[in-house]
Every structure is written in structure tokens, then in C-alpha cells.
PDB file of C-alpha atoms in Angstrom:
ATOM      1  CA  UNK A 246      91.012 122.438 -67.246  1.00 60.00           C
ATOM      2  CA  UNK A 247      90.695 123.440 -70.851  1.00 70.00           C
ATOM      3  CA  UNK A 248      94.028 122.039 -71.657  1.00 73.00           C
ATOM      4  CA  UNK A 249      92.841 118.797 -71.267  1.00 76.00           C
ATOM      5  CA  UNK A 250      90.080 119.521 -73.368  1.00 78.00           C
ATOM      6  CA  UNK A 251      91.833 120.698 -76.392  1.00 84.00           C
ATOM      7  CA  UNK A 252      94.380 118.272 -78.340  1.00 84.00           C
ATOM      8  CA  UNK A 253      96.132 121.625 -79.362  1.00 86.00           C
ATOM      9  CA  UNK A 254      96.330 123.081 -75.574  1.00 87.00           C
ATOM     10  CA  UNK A 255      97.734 119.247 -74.651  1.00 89.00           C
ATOM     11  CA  UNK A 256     100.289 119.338 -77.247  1.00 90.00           C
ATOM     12  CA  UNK A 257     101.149 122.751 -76.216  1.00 89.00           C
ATOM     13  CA  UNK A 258     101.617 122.322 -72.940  1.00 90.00           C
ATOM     14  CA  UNK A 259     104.139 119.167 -73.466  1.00 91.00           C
ATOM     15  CA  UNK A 260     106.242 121.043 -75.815  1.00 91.00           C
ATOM     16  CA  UNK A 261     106.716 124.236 -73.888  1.00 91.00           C
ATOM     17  CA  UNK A 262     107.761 121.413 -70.905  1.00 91.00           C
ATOM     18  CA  UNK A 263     109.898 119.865 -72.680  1.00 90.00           C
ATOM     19  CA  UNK A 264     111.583 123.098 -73.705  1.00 91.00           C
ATOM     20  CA  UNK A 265     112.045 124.517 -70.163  1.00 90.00           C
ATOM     21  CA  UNK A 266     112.870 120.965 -69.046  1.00 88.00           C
ATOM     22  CA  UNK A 267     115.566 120.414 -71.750  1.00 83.00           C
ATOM     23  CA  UNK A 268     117.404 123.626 -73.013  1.00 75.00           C
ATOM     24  CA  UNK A 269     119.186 121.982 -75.419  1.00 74.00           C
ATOM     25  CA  UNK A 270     116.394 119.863 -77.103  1.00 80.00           C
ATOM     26  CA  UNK A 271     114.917 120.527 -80.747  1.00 83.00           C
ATOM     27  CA  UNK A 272     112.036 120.210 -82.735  1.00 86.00           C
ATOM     28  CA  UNK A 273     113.365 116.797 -83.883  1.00 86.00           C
ATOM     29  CA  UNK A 274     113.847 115.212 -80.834  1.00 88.00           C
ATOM     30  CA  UNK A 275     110.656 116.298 -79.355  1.00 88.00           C
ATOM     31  CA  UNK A 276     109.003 114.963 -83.096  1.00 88.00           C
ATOM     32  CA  UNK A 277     110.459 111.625 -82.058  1.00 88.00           C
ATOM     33  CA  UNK A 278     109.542 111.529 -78.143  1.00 89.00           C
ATOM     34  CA  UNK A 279     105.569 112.591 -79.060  1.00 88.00           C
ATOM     35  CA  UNK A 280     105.320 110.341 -82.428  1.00 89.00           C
ATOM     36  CA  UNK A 281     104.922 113.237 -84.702  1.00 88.00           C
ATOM     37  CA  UNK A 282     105.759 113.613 -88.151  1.00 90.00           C
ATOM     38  CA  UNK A 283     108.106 116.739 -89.209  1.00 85.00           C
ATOM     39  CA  UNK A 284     105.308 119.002 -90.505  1.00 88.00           C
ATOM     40  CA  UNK A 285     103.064 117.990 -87.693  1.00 89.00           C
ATOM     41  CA  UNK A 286     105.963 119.515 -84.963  1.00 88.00           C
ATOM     42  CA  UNK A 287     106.939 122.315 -87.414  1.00 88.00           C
ATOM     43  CA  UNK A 288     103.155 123.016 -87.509  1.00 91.00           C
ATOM     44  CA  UNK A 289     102.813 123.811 -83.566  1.00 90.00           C
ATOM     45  CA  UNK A 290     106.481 125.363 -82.967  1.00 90.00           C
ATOM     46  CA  UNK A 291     104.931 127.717 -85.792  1.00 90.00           C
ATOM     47  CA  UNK A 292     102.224 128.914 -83.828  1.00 92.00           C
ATOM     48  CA  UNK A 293     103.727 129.169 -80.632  1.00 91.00           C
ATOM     49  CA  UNK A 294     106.073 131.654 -82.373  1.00 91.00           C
ATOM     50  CA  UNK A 295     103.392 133.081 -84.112  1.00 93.00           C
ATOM     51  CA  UNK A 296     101.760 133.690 -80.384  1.00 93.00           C
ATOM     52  CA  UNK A 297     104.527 134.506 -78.487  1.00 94.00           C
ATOM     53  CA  UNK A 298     105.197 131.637 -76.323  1.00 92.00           C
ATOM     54  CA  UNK A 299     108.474 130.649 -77.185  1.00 91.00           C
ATOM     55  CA  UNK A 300     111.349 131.872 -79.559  1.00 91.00           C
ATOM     56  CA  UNK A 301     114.067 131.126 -81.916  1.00 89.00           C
ATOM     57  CA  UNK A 302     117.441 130.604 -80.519  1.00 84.00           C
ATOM     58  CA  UNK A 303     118.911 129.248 -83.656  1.00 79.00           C
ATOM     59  CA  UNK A 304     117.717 127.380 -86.372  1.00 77.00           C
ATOM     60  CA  UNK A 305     116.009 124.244 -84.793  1.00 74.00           C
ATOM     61  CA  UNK A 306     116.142 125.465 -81.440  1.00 83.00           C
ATOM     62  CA  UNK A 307     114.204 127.579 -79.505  1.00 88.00           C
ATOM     63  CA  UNK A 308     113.744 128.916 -75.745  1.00 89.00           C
ATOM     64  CA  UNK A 309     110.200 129.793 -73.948  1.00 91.00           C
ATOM     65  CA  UNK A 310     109.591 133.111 -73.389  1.00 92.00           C
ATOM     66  CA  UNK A 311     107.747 134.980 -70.408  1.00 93.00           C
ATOM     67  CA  UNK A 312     104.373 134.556 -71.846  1.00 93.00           C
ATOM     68  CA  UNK A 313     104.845 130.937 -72.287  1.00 90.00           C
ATOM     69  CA  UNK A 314     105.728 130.378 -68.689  1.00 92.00           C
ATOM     70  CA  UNK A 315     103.274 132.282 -67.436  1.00 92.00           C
ATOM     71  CA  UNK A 316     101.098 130.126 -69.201  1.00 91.00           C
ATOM     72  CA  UNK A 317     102.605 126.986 -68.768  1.00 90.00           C
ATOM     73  CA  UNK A 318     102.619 127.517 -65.037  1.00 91.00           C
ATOM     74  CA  UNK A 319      98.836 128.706 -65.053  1.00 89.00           C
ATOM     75  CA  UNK A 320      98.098 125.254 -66.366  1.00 88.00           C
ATOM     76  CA  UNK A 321     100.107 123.062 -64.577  1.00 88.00           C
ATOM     77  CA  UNK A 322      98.627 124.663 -61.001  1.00 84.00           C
ATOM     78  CA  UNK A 323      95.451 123.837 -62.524  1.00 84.00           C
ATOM     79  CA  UNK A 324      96.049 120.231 -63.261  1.00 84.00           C
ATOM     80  CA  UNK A 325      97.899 119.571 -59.854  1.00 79.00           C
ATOM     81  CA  UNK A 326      94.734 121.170 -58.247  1.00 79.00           C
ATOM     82  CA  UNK A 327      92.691 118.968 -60.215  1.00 78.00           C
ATOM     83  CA  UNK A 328      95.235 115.699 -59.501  1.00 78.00           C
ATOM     84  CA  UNK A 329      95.193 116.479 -56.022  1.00 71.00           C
ATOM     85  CA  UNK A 330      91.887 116.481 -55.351  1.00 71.00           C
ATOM     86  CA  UNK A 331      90.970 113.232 -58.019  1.00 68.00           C
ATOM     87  CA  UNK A 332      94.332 110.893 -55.937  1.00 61.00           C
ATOM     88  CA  UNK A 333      92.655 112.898 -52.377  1.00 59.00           C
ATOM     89  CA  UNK A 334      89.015 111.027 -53.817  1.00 61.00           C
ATOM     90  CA  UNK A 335      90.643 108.116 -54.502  1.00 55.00           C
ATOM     91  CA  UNK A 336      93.213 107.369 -51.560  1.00 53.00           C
ATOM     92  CA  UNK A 337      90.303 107.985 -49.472  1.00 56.00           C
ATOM     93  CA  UNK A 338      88.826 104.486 -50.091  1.00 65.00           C
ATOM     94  CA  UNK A 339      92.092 102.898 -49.847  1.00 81.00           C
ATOM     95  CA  UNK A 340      93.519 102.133 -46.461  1.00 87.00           C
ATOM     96  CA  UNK A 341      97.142 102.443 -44.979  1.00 91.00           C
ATOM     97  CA  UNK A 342      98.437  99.185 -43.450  1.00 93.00           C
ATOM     98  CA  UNK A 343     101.332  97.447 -42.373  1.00 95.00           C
ATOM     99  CA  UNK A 344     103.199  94.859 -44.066  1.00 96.00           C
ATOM    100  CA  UNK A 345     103.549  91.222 -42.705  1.00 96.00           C
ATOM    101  CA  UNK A 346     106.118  89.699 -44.993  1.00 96.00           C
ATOM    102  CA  UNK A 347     106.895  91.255 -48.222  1.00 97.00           C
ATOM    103  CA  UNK A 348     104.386  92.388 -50.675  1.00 97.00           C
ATOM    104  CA  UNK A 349     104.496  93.815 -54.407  1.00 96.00           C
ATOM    105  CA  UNK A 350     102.525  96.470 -56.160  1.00 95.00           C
ATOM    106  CA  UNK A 351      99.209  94.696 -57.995  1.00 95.00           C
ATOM    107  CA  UNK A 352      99.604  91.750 -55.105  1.00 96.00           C
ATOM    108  CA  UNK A 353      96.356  90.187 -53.869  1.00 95.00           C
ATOM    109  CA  UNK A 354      97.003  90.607 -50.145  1.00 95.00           C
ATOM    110  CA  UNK A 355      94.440  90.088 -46.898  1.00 93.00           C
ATOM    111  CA  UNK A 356      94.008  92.752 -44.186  1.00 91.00           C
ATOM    112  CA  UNK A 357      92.578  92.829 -40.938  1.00 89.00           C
ATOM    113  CA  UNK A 358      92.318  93.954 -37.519  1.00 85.00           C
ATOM    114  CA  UNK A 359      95.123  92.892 -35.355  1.00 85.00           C
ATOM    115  CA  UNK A 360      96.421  94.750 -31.835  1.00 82.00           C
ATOM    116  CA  UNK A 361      94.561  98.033 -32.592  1.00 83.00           C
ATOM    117  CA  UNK A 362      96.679  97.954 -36.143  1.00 88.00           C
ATOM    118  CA  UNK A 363      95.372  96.922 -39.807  1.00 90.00           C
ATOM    119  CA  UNK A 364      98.065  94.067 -41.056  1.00 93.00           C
ATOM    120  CA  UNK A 365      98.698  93.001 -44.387  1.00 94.00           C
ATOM    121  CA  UNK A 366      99.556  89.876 -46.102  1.00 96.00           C
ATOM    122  CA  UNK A 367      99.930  88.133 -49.819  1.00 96.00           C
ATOM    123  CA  UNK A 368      97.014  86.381 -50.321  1.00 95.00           C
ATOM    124  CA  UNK A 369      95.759  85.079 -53.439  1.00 92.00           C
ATOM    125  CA  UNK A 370      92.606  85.044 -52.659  1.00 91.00           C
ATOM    126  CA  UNK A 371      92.453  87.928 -50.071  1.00 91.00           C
ATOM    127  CA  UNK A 372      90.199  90.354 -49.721  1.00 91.00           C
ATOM    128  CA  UNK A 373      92.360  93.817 -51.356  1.00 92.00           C
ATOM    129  CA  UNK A 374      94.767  94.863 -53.762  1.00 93.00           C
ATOM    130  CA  UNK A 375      98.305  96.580 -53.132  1.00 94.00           C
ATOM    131  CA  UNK A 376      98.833  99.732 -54.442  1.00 91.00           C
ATOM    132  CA  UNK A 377     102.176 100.463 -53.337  1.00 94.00           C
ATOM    133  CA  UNK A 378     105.517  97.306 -52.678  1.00 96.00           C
ATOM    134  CA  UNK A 379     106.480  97.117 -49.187  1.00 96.00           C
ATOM    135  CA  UNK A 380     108.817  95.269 -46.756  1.00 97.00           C
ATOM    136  CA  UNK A 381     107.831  93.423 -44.154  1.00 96.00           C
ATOM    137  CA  UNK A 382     106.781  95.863 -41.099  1.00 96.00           C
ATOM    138  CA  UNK A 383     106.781  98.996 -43.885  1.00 97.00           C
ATOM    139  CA  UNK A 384     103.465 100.732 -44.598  1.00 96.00           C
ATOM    140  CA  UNK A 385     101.712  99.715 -47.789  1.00 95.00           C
ATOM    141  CA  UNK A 386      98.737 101.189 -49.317  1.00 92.00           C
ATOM    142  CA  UNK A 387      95.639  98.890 -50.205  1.00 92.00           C
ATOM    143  CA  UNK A 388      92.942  98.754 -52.181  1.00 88.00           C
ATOM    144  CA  UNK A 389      89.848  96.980 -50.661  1.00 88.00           C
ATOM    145  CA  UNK A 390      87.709  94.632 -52.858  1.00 86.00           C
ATOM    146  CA  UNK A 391      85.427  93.478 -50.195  1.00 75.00           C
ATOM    147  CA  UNK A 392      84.436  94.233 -46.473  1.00 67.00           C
ATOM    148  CA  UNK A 393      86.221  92.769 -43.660  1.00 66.00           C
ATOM    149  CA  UNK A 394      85.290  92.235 -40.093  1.00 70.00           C
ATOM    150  CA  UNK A 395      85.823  94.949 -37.996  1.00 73.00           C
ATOM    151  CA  UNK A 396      87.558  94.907 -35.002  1.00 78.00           C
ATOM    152  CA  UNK A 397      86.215  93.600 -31.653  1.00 86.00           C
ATOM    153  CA  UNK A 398      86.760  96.131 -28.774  1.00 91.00           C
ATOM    154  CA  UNK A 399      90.243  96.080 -26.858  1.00 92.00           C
ATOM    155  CA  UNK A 400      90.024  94.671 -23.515  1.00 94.00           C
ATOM    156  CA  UNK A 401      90.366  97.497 -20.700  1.00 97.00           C
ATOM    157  CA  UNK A 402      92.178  96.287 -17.288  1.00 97.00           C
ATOM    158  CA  UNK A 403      92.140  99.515 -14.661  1.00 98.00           C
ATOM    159  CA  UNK A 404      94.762  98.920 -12.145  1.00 97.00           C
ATOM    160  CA  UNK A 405      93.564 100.820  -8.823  1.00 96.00           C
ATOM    161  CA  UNK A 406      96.621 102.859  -7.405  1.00 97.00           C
ATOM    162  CA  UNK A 407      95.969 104.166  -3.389  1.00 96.00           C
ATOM    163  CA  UNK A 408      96.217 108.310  -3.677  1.00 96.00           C
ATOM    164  CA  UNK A 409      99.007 109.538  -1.963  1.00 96.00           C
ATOM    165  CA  UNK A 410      96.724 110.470   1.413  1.00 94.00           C
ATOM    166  CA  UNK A 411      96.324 106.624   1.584  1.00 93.00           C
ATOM    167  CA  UNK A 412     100.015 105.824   1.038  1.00 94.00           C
ATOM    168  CA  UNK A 413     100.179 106.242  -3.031  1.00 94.00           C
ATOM    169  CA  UNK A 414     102.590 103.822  -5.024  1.00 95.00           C
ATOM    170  CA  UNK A 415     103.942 103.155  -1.823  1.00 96.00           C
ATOM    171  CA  UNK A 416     101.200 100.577  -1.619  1.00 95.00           C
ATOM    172  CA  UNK A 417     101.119  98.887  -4.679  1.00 95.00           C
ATOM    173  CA  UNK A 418     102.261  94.998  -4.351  1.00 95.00           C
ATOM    174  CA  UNK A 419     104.975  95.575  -7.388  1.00 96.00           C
ATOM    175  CA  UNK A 420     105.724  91.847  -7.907  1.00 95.00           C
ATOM    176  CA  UNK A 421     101.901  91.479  -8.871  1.00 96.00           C
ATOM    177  CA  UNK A 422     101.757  94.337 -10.561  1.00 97.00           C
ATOM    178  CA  UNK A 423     104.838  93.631 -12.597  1.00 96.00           C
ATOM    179  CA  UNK A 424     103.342  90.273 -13.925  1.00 96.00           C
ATOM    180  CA  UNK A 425     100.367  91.816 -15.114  1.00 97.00           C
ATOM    181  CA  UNK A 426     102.536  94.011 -17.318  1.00 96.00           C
ATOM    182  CA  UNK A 427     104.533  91.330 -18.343  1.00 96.00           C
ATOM    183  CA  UNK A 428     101.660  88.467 -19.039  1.00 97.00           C
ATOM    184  CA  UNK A 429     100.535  91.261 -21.742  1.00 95.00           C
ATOM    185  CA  UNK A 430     103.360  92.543 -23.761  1.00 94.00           C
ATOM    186  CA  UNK A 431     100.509  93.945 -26.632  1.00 91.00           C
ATOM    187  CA  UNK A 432      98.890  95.710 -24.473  1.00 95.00           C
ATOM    188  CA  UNK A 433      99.047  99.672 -23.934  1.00 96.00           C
ATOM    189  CA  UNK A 434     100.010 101.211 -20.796  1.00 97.00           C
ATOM    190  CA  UNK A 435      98.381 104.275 -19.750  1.00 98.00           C
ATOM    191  CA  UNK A 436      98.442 106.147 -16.072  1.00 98.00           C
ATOM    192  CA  UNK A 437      95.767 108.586 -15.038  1.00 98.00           C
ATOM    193  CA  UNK A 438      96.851 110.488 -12.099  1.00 97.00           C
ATOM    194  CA  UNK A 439     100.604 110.981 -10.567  1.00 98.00           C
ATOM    195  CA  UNK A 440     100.088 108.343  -8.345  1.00 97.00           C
ATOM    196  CA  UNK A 441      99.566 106.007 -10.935  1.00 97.00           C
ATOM    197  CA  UNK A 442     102.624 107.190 -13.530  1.00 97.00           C
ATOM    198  CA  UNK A 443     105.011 106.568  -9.996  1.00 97.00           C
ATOM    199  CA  UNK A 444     103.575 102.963  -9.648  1.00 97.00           C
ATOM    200  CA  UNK A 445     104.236 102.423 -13.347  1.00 97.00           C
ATOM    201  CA  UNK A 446     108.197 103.849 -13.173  1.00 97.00           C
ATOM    202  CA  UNK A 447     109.256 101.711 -10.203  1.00 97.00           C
ATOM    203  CA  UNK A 448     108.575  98.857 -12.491  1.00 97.00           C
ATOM    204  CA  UNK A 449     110.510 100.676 -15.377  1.00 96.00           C
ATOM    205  CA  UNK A 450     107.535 101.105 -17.458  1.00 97.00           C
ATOM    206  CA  UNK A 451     106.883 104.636 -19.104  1.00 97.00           C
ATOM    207  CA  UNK A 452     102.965 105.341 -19.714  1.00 97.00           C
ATOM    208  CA  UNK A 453     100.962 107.081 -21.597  1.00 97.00           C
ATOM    209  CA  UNK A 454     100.697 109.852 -19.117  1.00 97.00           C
ATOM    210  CA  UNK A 455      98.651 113.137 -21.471  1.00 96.00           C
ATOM    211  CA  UNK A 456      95.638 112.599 -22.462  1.00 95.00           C
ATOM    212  CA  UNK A 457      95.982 108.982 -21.327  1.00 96.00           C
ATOM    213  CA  UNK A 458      92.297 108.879 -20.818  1.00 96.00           C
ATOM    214  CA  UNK A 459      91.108 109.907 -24.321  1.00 96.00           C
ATOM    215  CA  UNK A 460      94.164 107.416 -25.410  1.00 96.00           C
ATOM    216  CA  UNK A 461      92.149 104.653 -23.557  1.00 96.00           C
ATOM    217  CA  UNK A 462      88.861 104.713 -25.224  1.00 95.00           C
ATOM    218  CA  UNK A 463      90.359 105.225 -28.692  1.00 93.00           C
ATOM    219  CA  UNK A 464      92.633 102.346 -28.628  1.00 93.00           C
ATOM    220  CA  UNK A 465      89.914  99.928 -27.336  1.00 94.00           C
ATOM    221  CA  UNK A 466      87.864 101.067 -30.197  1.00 91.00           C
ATOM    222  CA  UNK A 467      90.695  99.764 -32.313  1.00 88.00           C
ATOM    223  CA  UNK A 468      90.885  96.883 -31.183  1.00 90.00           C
ATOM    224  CA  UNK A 469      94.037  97.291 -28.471  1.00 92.00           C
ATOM    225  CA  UNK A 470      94.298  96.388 -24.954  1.00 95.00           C
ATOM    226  CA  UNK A 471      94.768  98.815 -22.647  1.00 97.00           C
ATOM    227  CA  UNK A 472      95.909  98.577 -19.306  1.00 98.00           C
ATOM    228  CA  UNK A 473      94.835 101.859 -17.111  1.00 98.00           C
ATOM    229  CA  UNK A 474      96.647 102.348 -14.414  1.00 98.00           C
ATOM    230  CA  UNK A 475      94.301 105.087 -12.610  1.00 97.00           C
ATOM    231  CA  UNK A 476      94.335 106.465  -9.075  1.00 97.00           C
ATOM    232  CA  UNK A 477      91.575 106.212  -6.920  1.00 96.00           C
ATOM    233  CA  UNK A 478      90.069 109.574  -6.785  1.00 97.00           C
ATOM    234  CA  UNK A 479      90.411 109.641 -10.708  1.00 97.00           C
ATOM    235  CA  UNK A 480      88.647 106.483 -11.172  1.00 97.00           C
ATOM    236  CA  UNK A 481      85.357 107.575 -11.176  1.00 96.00           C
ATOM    237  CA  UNK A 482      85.909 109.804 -14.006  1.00 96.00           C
ATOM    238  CA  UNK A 483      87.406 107.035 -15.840  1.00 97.00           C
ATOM    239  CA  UNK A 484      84.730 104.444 -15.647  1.00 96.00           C
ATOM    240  CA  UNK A 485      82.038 106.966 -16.268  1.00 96.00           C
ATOM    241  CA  UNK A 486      83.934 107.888 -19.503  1.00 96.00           C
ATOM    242  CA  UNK A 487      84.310 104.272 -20.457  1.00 96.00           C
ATOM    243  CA  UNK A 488      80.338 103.262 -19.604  1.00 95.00           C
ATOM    244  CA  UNK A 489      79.275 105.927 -21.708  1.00 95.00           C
ATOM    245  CA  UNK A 490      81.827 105.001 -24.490  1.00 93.00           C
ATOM    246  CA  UNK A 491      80.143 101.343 -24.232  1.00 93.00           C
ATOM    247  CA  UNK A 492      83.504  99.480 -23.571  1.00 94.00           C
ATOM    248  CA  UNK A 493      83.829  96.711 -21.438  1.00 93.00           C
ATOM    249  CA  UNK A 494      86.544  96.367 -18.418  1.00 96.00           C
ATOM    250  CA  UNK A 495      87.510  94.892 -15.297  1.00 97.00           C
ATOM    251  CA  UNK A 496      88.907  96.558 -12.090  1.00 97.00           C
ATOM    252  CA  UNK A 497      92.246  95.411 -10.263  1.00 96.00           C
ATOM    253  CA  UNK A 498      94.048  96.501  -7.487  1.00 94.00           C
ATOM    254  CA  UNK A 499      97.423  95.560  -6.163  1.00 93.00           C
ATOM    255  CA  UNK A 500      97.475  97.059  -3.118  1.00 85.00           C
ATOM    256  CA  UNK A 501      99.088  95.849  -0.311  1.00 76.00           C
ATOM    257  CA  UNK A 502      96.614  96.664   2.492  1.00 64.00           C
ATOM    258  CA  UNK A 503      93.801  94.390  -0.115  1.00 51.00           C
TER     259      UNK A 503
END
């Protein structure tokens, strides 16, 4: 990092950039983009000649040479490394959410906890900062300035589906079961067992079907509703998992022989 530590190195480095950037630029026009004087540019293109770094095309222009790329691309890996890690440090206290309604760069916006999801909005007196503009329904990148409430556990509803020894989806009372899908839109559908991802196509929804379990306890600790649909001899698993996992649910069953 000693180029940041040296005005010299600094200046260096932005004049042999500029050079490979723009082939046909000159000591003048670089003069005028850094705010030097003449004799201050003439200065440092002399001792990059001097050393080797660049060369003399023609009077006034000049071209970098091997030793000044290797160099210059030395130092640039170092400062991305360094940039990297410093925007890695400091994106890791911001947090990534989405957009309700337009919002603009530097706009005091609230967040929270909504359907498993963290939603933002202009607020003037909200609780973060934007970081980055956004659409409604983009992601946007925020900047908290206080805590917020986290959220409250997604409710769980396991819908009991008959294995196939005991009839299977061939059992399932479908008008029921269809409501419950329909009375809650939000939630997330998940079937645990083949049983259970039959029962859920015959109403012409498509589950979560791998790793639907694992799916289950992470979206209820985010906040989402979940409805399991789990076959019988799978439900023990299930509710074991979910005890353990401290989440609350209920149990329902749609079968027609209930």
C-alpha cells in the first residue's frame, strides 16, 4: 500500500494511468486534469524517464514502457485487494432490501420485516439511509442508523396427506384443501413426501419439493408462512425438526375418511 503513502508514488501511479488510458494525451493535458503547474508535471515525467517507466514518443508525448506496467499493475492489484476487502467491511453492516415505491441514493427510508422479506420505504424520519436509487420492487442497498424489530416467526400449517397404502392423494378433500391455499396467497408451499407433491399438483400448485423441510424452518425464521404439506409417515420427522427448531404450528388434514 505504499503508493498511498507516498504523494510521489500517488502522482505516479495517476500519470502512468492516464498514459495507458489515453495514448494520445500529453504532459499538458494531464497538468490541467491534476491542477499542476508546468514545472511541477515536467518535474515527474522527468523522473519516470529517468527510471524507466515510460518514454518519449515525440516531444510532449510519451508511451509507458514494460517496467511501468509491470508496476502500475503491481499497484493497482494491491489497491483493489485493499478496496475489496475495506467495501467487503463495510457492505457487511448494510443490508439488501427491496424497494416499496421509488427511492434515491442519500434518501432517509424505513425497513422492516415483512413476508419473510426486508422492505424499504422513503421515510424522513426512518430508521436507515439508501446507499444505492431503486425502483419500486428493485433491490436497494441500506444503511442502518438504528435497530429495528426483528421478525416474529412465520406461522407453520402441516397439511396431513394419507400415504399411498392408505389411499394417498386419492384421499385428500381437494375443495378444502384448495381454499386453504387460496385464503393464503403469502404463504409458501412446501410438500414432504410424494404423496404430498401429488395432492399439491391436482390443485395446480407446484411446491417446494427438495429440501422442502430445511426450506420450512428457514422461512419461518424469516418471518414467512409456510404451509407443509407432509405425508403421514414423514410427519414425525417433520414435527420433531420443527419442536427442536422452537417454531410454532398447527396440524390439518383434509382427508376424506376424517
Amino acid at each position: 500500500m505504499n503508493v498511498l503513502l507516498s504523494r510521489k508514488d500517488a502522482m505516479r501511479l495517476l500519470i502512468i494511468s492516464e498514459l495507458v488510458l489515453r495514448k494520445e494525451t500529453n504532459q499538458r493535458d494531464i497538468a490541467r486534469k491534476f491542477n499542476l503547474t508546468p514545472q511541477a508535471i515536467s518535474e515527474h515525467f522527468k523522473e519516470l524517464v529517468d527510471e524507466g517507466y515510460i518514454r518519449v514518443i515525440h516531444k510532449g508525448f510519451y508511451e509507458v514502457t514494460e517496467k511501468g506496467t509491470e508496476w502500475l499493475t503491481k499497484n493497482l492489484f494491491d489497491l483493489h485487494i485493499f478496496s475489496e476487502e475495506l467495501i467487503k467491511k463495510l457492505y457487511s453492516k448494510s443490508i439488501v432490501a427491496i424497494a416499496s415505491g421509488d427511492i434515491k441514493e442519500d434518501d432517509r427510508i424505513s425497513y422492516w420485516y415483512q413476508d419473510g422479506f426486508i422492505y424499504a420505504k422513503k421515510n424522513k424520519t426512518g430508521n436507515g439511509i439508501a446507499l444505492t436509487s431503486a425502483s419500486d420492487g428493485e433491490d436497494v442497498l441500506i444503511k442502518p442508523l438504528e435497530g429495528f424489530e426483528p421478525p416474529k416467526k412465520g406461522e407453520i400449517i402441516v397439511v396431513k396427506v394419507p400415504d399411498i397404502g392408505e389411499g394417498g392423494s386419492r384421499k385428500i378433500n381437494y375443495g378444502e384443501f384448495s381454499k386453504l391455499i387460496k385464503d393464503n396467497p403469502k404463504k409458501i408451499v412446501v410438500a414432504i413426501g410424494v404423496e404430498a407433491l401429488v395432492a399439491c399438483r391436482k390443485i395446480r400448485v407446484e411446491p417446494i419439493f427438495f429440501g422442502s423441510k430445511e426450506v420450512c424452518i428457514e422461512a419461518s425464521h424469516h418471518g414467512a408462512g409456510v404451509i407443509a404439506v407432509c405425508t403421514e409417515s414423514l410427519l414425525d420427522n417433520l414435527l420433531v425438526s420443527l419442536v427442536d427448531e422452537g417454531l410454532n404450528f398447527k396440524i390439518v388434514s383434509f382427508n376424506l375418511n376424517a
